mmCIF file of C-alpha atoms in Angstrom:
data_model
loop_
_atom_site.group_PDB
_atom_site.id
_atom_site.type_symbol
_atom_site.label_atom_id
_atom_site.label_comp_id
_atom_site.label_asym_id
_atom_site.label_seq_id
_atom_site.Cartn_x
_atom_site.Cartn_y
_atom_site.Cartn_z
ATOM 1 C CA UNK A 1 -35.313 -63.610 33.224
ATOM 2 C CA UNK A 2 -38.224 -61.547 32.669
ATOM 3 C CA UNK A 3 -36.680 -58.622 34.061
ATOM 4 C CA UNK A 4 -34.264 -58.853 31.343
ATOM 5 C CA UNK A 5 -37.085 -59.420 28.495
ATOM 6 C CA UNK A 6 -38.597 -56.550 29.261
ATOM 7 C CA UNK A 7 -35.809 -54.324 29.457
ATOM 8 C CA UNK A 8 -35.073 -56.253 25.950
ATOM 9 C CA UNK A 9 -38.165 -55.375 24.202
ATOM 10 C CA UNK A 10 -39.027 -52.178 26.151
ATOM 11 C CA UNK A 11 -37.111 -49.637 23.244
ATOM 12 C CA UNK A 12 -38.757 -51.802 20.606
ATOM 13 C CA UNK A 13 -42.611 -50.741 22.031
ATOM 14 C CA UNK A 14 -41.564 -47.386 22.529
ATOM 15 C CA UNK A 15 -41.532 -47.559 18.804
ATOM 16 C CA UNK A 16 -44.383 -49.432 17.853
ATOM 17 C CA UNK A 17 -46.615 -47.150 19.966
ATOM 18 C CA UNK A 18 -44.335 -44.099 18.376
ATOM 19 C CA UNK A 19 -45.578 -45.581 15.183
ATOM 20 C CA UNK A 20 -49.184 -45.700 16.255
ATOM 21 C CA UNK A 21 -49.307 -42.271 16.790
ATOM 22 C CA UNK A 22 -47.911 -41.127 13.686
ATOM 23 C CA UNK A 23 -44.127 -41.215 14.282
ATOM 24 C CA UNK A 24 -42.195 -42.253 10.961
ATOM 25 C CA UNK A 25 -44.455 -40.794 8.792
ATOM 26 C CA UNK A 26 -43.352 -39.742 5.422
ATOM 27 C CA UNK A 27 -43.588 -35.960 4.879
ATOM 28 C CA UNK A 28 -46.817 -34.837 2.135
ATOM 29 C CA UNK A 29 -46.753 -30.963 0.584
ATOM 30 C CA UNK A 30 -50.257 -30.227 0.660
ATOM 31 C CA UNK A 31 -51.322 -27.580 -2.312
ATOM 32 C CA UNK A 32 -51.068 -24.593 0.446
ATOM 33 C CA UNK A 33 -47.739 -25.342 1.334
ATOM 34 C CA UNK A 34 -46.635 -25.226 -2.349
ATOM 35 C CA UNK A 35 -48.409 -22.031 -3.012
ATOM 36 C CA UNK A 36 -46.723 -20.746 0.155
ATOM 37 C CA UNK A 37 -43.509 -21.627 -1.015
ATOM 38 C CA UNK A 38 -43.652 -19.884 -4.287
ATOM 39 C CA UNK A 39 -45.124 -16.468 -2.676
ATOM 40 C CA UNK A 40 -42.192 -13.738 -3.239
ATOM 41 C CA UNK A 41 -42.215 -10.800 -1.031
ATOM 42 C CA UNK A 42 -42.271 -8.038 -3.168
ATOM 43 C CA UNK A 43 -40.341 -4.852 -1.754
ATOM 44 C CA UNK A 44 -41.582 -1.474 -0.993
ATOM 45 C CA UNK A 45 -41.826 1.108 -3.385
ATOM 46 C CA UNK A 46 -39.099 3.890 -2.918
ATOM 47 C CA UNK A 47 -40.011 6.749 -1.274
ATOM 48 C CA UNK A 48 -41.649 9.309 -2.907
ATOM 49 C CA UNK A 49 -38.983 11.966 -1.145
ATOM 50 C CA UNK A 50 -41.845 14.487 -0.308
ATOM 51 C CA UNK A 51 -40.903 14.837 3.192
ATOM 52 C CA UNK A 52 -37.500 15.445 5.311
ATOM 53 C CA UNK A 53 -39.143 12.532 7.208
ATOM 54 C CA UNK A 54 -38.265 9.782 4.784
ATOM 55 C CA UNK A 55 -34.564 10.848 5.014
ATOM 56 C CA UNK A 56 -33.811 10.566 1.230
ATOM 57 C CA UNK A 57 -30.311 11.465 0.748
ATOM 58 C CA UNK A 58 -28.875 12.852 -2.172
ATOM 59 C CA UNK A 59 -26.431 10.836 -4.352
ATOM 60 C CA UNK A 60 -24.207 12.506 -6.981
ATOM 61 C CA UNK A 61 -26.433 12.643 -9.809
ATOM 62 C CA UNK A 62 -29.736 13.113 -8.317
ATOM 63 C CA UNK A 63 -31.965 15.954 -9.591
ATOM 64 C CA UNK A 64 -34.358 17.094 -7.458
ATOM 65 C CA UNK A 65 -37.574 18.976 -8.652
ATOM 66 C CA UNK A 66 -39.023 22.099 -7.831
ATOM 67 C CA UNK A 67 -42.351 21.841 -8.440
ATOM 68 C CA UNK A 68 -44.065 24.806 -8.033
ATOM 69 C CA UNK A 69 -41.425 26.933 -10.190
ATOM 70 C CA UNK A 70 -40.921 23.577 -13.145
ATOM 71 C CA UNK A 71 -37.438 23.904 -11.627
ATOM 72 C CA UNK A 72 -34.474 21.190 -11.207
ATOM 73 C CA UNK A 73 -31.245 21.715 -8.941
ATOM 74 C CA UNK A 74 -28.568 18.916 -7.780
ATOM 75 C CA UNK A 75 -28.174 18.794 -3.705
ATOM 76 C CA UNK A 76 -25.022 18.014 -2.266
ATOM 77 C CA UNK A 77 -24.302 14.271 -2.722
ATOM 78 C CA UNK A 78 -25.624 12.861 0.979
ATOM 79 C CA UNK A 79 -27.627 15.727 1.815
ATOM 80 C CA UNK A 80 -31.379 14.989 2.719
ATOM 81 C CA UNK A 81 -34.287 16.502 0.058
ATOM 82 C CA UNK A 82 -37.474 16.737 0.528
ATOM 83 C CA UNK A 83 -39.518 17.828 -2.720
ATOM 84 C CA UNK A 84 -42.384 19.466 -1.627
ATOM 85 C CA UNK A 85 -45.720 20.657 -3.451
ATOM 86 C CA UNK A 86 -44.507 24.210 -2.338
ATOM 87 C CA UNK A 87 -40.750 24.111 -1.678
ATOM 88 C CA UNK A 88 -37.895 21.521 -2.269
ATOM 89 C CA UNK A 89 -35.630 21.402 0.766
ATOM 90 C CA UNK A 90 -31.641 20.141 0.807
ATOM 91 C CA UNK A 91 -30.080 20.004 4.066
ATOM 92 C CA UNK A 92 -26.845 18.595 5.436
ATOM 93 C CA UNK A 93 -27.798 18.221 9.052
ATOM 94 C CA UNK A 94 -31.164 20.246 10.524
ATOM 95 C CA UNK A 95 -28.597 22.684 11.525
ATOM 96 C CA UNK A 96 -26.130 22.779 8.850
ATOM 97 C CA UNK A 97 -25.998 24.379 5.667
ATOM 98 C CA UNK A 98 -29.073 24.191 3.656
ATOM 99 C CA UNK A 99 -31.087 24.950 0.771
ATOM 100 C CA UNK A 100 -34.972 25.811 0.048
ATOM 101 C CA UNK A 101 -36.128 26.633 -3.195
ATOM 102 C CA UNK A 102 -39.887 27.951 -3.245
ATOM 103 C CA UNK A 103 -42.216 30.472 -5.885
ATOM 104 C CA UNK A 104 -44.781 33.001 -5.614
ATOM 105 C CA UNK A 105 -47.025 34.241 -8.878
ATOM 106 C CA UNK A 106 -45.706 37.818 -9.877
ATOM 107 C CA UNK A 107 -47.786 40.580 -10.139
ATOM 108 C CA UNK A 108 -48.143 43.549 -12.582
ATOM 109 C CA UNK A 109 -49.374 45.648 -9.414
ATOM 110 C CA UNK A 110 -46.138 46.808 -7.849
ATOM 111 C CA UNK A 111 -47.806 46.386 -4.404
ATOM 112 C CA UNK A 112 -49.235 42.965 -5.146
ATOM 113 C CA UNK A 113 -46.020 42.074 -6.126
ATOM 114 C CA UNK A 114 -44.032 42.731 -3.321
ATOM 115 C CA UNK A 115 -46.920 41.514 -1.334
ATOM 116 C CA UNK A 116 -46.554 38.453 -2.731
ATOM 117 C CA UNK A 117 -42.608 38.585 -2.657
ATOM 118 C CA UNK A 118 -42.483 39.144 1.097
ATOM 119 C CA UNK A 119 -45.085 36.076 1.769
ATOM 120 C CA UNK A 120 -43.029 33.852 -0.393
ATOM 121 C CA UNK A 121 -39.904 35.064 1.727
ATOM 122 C CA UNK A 122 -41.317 33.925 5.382
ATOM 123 C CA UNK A 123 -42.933 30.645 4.079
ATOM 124 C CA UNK A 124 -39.356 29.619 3.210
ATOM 125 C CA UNK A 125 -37.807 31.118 6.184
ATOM 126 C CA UNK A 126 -40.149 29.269 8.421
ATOM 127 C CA UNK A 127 -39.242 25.663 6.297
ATOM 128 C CA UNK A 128 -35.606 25.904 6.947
ATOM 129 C CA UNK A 129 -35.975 27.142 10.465
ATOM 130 C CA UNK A 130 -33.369 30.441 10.034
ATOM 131 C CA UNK A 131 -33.664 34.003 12.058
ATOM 132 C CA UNK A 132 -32.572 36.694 9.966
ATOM 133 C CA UNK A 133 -30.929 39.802 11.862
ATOM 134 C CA UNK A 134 -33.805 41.963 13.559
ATOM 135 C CA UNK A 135 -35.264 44.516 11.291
ATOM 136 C CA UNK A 136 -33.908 42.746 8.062
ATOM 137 C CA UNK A 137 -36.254 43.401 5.012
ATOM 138 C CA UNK A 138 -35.386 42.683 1.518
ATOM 139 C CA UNK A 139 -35.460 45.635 -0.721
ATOM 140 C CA UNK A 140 -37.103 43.810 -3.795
ATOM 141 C CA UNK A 141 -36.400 46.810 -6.228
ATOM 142 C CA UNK A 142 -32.735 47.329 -5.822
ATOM 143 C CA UNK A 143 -30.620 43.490 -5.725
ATOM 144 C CA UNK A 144 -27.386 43.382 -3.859
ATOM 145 C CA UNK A 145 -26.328 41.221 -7.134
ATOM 146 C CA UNK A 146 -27.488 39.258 -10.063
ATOM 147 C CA UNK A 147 -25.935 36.227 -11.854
ATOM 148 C CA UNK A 148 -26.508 33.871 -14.702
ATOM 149 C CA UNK A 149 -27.674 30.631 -14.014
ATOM 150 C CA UNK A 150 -27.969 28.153 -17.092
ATOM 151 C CA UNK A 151 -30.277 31.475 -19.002
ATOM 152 C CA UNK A 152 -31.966 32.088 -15.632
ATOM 153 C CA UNK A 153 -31.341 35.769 -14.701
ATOM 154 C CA UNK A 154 -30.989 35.573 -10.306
ATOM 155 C CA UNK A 155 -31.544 38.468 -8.397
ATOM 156 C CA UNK A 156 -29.214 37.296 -4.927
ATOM 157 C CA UNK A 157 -30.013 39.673 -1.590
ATOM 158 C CA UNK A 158 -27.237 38.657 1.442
ATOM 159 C CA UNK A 159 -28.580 39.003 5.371
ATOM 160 C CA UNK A 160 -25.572 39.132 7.310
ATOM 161 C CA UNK A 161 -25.825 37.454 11.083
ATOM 162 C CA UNK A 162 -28.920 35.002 10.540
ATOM 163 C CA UNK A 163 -28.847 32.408 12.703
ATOM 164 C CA UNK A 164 -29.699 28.556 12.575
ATOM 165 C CA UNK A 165 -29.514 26.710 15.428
ATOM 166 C CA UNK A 166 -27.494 29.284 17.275
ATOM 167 C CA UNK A 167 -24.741 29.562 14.552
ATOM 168 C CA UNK A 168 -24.608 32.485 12.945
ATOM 169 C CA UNK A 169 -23.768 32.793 9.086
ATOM 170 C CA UNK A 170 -25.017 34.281 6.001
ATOM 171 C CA UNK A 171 -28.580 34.079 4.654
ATOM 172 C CA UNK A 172 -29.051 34.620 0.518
ATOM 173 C CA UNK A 173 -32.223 35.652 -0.722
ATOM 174 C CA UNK A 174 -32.677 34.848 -4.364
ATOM 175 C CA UNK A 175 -35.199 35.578 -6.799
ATOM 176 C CA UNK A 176 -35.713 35.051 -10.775
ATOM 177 C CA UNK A 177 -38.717 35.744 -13.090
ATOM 178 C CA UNK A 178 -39.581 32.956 -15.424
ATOM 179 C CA UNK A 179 -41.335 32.447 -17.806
ATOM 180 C CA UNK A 180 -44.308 35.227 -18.628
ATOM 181 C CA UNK A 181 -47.508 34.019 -16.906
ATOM 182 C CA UNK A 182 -45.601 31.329 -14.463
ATOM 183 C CA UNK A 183 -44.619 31.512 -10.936
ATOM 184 C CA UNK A 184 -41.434 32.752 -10.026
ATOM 185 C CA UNK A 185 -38.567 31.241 -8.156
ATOM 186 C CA UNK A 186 -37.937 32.490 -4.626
ATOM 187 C CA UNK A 187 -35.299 30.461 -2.743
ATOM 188 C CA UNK A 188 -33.116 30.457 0.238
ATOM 189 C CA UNK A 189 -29.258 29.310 0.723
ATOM 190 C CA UNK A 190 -27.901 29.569 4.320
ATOM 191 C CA UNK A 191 -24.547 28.311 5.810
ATOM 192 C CA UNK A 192 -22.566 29.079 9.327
ATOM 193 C CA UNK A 193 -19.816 31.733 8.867
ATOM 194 C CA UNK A 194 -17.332 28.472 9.529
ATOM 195 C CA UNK A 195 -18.853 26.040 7.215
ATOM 196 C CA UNK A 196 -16.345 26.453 4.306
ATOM 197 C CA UNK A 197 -18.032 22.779 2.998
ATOM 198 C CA UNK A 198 -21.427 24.299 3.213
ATOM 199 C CA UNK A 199 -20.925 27.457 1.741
ATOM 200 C CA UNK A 200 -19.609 25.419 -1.254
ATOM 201 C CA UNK A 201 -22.005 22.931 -1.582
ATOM 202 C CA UNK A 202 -24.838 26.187 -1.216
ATOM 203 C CA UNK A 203 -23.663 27.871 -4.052
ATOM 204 C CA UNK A 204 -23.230 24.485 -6.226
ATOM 205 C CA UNK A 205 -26.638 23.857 -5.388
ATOM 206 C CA UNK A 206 -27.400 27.050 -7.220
ATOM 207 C CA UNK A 207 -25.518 27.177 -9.679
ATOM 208 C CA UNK A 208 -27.167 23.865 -11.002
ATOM 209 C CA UNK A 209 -30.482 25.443 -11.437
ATOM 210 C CA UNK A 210 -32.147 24.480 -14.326
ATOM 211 C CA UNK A 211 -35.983 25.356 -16.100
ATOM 212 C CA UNK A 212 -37.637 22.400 -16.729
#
């Protein structure tokens, strides 16, 4: 009999002492929990697409800057920018088709000018990673071309044979005077001699140049 009393009661003390330690209690918000509860995370700012590194890609109406030459172009919808203090970069791929729009301050000393030309020329040659055919050298005075760009008069050089990442294609040289007493623009478009999308999206690129 008390065998069976204690198994009888045994479930009802392992709630009273449940209750002694604190089992059954109702739940309290204290003030921190509250405040806790109405804290919002507040997102990151967007990036500031100054680097390749932050992997902003283009969508189809983005304008990307040019700073140093008060210039805007439109990349390639999903191409990666990267507007620089210097240069504004648009790439497909680090060894696709790509785009690098740069300046240099002209000038009135023929020398300085060309000086200036030619240092402008391997800064931007460097940032997109392309080598031109040995013994290329742009002859500044006498363009392979010009066009009209929304009132911007381009000055276009072609290298034959530059390579990026081992594919050959063609490099364009271009360069524009602006306005008196600014820099001018001194960019690079470069595509593989197979890239029929790249060569396309390269010269759209340019053709959307605009002045500030």
């Amino acid at each position: 009999m008390v065998y069976r009393t204690f198994k009888a009661i045994a479930p009802l003390a392992l709630l009273v002492v449940a209750a002694a330690c604190g089992g059954n209690k109702p739940d309290t918000e204290t003030a921190d929990d509250a405040n806790t509860a109405q804290v919002v995370e507040t997102p990151p700012p967007p990036p500031k697409c100054e680097s390749l590194d932050e992997k902003c890609a283009a969508k189809k109406n983005t304008v990307a800057k040019v700073k140093s030459a008060k210039l805007t172009f439109h990349p390639a919808e999903s191409w990666m920018y990267a507007q620089g203090d210097a240069q504004t970069i648009a790439q497909v791929s680090e060894e696709g088709a790509v785009v690098v729009f740069g300046s240099y301050t002209p000038d009135k000393d023929a020398k300085k000018d060309t000086t200036a030309r030619d240092e402008a020329l391997t800064e931007a040659i460097k940032a997109i990673n392309v080598t031109p055919p040995k013994g290329f050298k742009v002859n500044w005075k006498k363009p392979e071309n010009t066009q009209t760009v929304n009132g911007i008069e381009l000055n276009v050089w072609t290298a034959a044979g530059t390579e990026r990442a081992k594919k050959k294609g063609t490099l364009l040289v271009l360069q524009a005077p602006l306005k008196d007493g600014e820099p001018a623009l001194l960019g690079l478009g470069f595509a593989a001699d197979d890239d029929e999308a790249g060569m396309g999206a390269v010269s759209k690129a340019i053709e959307s140049i605009k002045a500030e």
